[in-house]
Coordinates of C-alpha atoms in Angstrom, one line a residue:
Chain A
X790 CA -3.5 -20.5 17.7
X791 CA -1.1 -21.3 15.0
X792 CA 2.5 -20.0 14.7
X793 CA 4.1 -17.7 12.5
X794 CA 7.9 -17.6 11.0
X795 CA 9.2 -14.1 9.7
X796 CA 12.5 -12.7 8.8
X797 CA 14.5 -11.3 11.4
X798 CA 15.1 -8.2 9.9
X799 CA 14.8 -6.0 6.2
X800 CA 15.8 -3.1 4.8
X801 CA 13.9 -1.4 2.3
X802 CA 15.0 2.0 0.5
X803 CA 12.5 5.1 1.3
X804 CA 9.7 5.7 -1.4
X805 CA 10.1 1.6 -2.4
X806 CA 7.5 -1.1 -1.7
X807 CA 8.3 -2.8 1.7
X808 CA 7.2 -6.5 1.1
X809 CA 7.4 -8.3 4.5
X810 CA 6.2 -11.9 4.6
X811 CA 5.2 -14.3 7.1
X812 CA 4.6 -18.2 7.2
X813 CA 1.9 -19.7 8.9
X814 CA 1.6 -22.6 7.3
X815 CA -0.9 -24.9 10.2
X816 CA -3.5 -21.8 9.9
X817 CA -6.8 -23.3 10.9
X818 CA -9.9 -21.8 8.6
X819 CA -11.4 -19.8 11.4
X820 CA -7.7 -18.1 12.2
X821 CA -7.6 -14.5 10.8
X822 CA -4.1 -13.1 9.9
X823 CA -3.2 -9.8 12.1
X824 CA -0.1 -7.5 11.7
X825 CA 0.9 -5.1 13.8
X826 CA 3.5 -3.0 14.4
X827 CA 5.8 -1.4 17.3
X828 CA 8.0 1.7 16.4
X829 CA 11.0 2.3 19.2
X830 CA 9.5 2.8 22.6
X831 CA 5.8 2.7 21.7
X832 CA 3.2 0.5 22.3
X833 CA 2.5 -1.9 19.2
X834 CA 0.1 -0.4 16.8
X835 CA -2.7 -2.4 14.7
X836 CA -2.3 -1.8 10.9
X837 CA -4.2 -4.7 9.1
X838 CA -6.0 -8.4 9.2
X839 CA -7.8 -10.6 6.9
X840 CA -9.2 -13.7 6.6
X841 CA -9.0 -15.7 3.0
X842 CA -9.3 -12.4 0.5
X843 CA -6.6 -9.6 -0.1
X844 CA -7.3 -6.6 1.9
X845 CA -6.3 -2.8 1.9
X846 CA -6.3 0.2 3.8
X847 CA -5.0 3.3 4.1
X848 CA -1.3 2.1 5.7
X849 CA -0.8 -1.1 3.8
X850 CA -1.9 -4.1 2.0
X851 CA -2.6 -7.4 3.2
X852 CA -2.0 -10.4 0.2
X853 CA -2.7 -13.7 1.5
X854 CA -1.8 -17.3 -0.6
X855 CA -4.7 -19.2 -1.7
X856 CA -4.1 -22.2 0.6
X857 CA -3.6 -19.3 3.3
X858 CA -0.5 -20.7 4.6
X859 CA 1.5 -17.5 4.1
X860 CA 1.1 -13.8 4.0
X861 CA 2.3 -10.4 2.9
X862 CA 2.8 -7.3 4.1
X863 CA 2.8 -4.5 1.7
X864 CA 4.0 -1.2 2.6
X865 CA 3.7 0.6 -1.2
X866 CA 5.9 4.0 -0.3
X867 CA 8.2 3.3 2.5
X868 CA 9.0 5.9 4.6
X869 CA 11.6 6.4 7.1
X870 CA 8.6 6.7 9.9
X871 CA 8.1 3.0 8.7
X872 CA 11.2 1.9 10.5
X873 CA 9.7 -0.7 13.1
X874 CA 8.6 -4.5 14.1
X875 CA 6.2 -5.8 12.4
X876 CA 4.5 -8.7 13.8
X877 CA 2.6 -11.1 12.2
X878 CA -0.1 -13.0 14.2
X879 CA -2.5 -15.7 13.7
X880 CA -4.9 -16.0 15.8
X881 CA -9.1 -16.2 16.0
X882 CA -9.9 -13.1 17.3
X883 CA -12.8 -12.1 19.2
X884 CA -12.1 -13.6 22.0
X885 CA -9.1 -15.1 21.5
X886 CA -5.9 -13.1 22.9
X887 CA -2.6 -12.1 20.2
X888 CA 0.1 -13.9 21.0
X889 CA 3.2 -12.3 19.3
X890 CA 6.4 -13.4 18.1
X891 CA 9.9 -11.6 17.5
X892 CA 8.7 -10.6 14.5
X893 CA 10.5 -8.5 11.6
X894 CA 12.9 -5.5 12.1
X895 CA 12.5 -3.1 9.3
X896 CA 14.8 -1.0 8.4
X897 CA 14.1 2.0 5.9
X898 CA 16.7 3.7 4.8
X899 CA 17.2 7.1 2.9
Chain B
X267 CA -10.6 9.7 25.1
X268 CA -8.0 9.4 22.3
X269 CA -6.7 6.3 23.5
X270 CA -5.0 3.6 26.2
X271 CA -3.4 5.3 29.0
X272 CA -0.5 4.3 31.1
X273 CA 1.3 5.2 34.3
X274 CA 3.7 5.8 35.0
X275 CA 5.8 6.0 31.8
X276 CA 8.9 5.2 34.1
X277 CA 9.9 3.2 37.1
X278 CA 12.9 2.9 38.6
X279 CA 12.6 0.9 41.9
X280 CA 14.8 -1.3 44.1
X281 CA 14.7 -4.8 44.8
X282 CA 12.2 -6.2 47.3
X283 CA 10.3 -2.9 46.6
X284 CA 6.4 -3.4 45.8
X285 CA 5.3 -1.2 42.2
X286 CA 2.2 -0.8 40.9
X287 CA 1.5 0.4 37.5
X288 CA -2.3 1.9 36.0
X289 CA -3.9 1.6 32.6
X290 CA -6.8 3.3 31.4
X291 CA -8.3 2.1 28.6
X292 CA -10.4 3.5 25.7
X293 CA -14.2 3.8 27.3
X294 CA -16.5 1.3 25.4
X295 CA -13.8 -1.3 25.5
X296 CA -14.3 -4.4 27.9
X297 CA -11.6 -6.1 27.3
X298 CA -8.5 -5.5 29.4
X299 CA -5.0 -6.8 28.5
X300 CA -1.5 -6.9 30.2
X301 CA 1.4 -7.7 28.3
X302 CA 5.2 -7.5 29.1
X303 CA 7.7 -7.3 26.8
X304 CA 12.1 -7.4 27.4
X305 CA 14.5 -6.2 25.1
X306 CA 14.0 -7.8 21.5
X307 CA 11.6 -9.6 22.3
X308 CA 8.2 -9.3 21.6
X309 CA 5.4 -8.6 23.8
X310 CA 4.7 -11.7 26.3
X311 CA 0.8 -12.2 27.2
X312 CA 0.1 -12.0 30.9
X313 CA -3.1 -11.7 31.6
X314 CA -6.7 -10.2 30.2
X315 CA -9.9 -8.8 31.7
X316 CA -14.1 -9.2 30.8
X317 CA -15.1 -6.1 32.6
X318 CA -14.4 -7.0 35.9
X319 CA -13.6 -10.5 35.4
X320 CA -10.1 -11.9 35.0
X321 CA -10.7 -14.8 32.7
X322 CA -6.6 -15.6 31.9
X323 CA -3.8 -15.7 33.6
X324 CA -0.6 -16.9 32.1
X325 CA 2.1 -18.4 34.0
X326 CA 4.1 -16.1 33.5
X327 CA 2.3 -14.2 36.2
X328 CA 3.6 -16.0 39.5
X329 CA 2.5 -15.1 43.0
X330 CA 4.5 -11.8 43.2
X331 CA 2.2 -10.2 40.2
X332 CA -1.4 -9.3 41.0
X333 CA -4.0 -7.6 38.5
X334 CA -7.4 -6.0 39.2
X335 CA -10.2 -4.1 37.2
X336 CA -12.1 -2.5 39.6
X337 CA -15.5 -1.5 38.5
X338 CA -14.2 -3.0 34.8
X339 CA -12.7 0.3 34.3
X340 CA -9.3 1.3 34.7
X341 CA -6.8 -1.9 35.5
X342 CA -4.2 -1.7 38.0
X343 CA -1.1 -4.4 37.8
X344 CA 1.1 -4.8 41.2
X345 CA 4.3 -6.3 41.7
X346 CA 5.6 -7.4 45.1
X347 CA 9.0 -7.8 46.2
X348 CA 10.4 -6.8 42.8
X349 CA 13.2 -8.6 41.3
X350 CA 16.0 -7.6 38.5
X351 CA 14.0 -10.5 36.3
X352 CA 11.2 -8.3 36.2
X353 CA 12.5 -5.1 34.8
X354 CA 10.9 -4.7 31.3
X355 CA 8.1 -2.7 29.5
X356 CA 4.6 -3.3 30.8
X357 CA 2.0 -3.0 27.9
X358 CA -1.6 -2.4 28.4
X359 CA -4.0 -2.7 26.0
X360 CA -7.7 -3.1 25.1
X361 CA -10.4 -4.1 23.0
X362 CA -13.9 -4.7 21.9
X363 CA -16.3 -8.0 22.0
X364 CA -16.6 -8.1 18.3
X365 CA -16.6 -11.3 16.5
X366 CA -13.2 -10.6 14.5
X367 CA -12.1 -7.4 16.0
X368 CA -10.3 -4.2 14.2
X369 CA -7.2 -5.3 17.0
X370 CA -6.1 -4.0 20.4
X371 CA -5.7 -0.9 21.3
X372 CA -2.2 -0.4 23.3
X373 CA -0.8 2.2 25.5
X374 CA 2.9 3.7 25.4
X375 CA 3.7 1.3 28.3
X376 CA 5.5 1.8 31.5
X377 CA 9.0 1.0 31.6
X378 CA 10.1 -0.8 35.0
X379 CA 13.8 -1.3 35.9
X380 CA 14.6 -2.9 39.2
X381 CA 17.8 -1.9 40.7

């Protein structure tokens, strides 16, 4: 699976768009882009993949580059619950097990 | 069943003592996952289950770390002769055989500290 580079840490001001990006620049085209996230003492928490197109749901946005080689990860209304890691993973799926990185530290702050 | 569950949430244990750690996971999911993960660091794969089957190990699981999935249910991950290198969080988590998959599913963890 390919690798991904992130930011060691953001901040990001409550009720502001949280844009955290990822590189991942030897993607393969099967390899879906994952993020997840891990709040203090919990158990990392799935919010979002995609494959080529631009994807949504009901905790972020997912924009991916044309030649897929990076990512980002939109959070439109931060909220100080969104303080976390967020990981960004490349990776197959399916079968295929995540294999995480140190990924960001977010900091939102009031 | 409104998720992965884990126990205990907390070990403390001494060195050289054996632990052994459950995880539940959500009922129509076949795949099985262990993960550890120490201080600012992110989760470290370990090992992952097909039902019953353990198809992965990593090598981060030596000798002294022993996994099972009994009936490809619950999991149970056992740690002999503990050492201070081993205290961490132990994540479980699981999943389904789709082709892409929504993600894992993971559980709170139980936190292990060897003293």
């Amino acid at each position: 699976d390919a690798k991904t580079t992130q930011p060691t840490s953001m901040d990001c001001a409550e009720g502001r768009a949280a844009n955290l990006p990822c590189n991942h620049s030897t993607i393969s085209g099967n390899e879906y882009v994952y993020w997840y996230r891990q709040i203090h003492s919990q158990g990392p928490q799935y919010i979002i993949h995609g494959l080529k197109n631009n994807e949504t749901n009901e905790m972020a946005s997912l924009i991916i580059t044309e030649d897929r080689k990076s990512s980002t990860l939109i959070l439109p209304h931060a909220t100080l619950r969104d303080t976390a890691v967020y990981y960004c993973i490349v990776s197959r799926g399916g079968y295929n097990k995540l294999i995480f990185g140190a990924g960001t530290r977010l900091a939102v702050h009031p | 069943d409104t998720g992965v569950s884990q126990d205990p949430r907390h070990k403390i244990t001494k060195r050289g003592q054996n632990v052994t750690f459950r995880c539940d996971p959500i009922s129509e999911h076949n795949r099985l996952y262990w993960y550890r993960q120490t201080l600012g660091q992110g989760p470290e794969f370990l090992t992952y289950f097909q039902n019953e089957a353990q198809l992965e190990k990593s090598r981060l699981l030596s000798d002294r770390f022993s996994a099972e999935r009994p009936k490809g249910s619950f999991s149970t991950l056992e740690i002999q002769r503990t050492e201070q290198g081993d205290s961490a969080m132990y994540l479980c988590a699981s999943s389904t055989n789709t082709g892409e998959s929504s993600g894992y599913t993971f559980g709170s963890g139980t936190r292990l500290t060897v003293v």
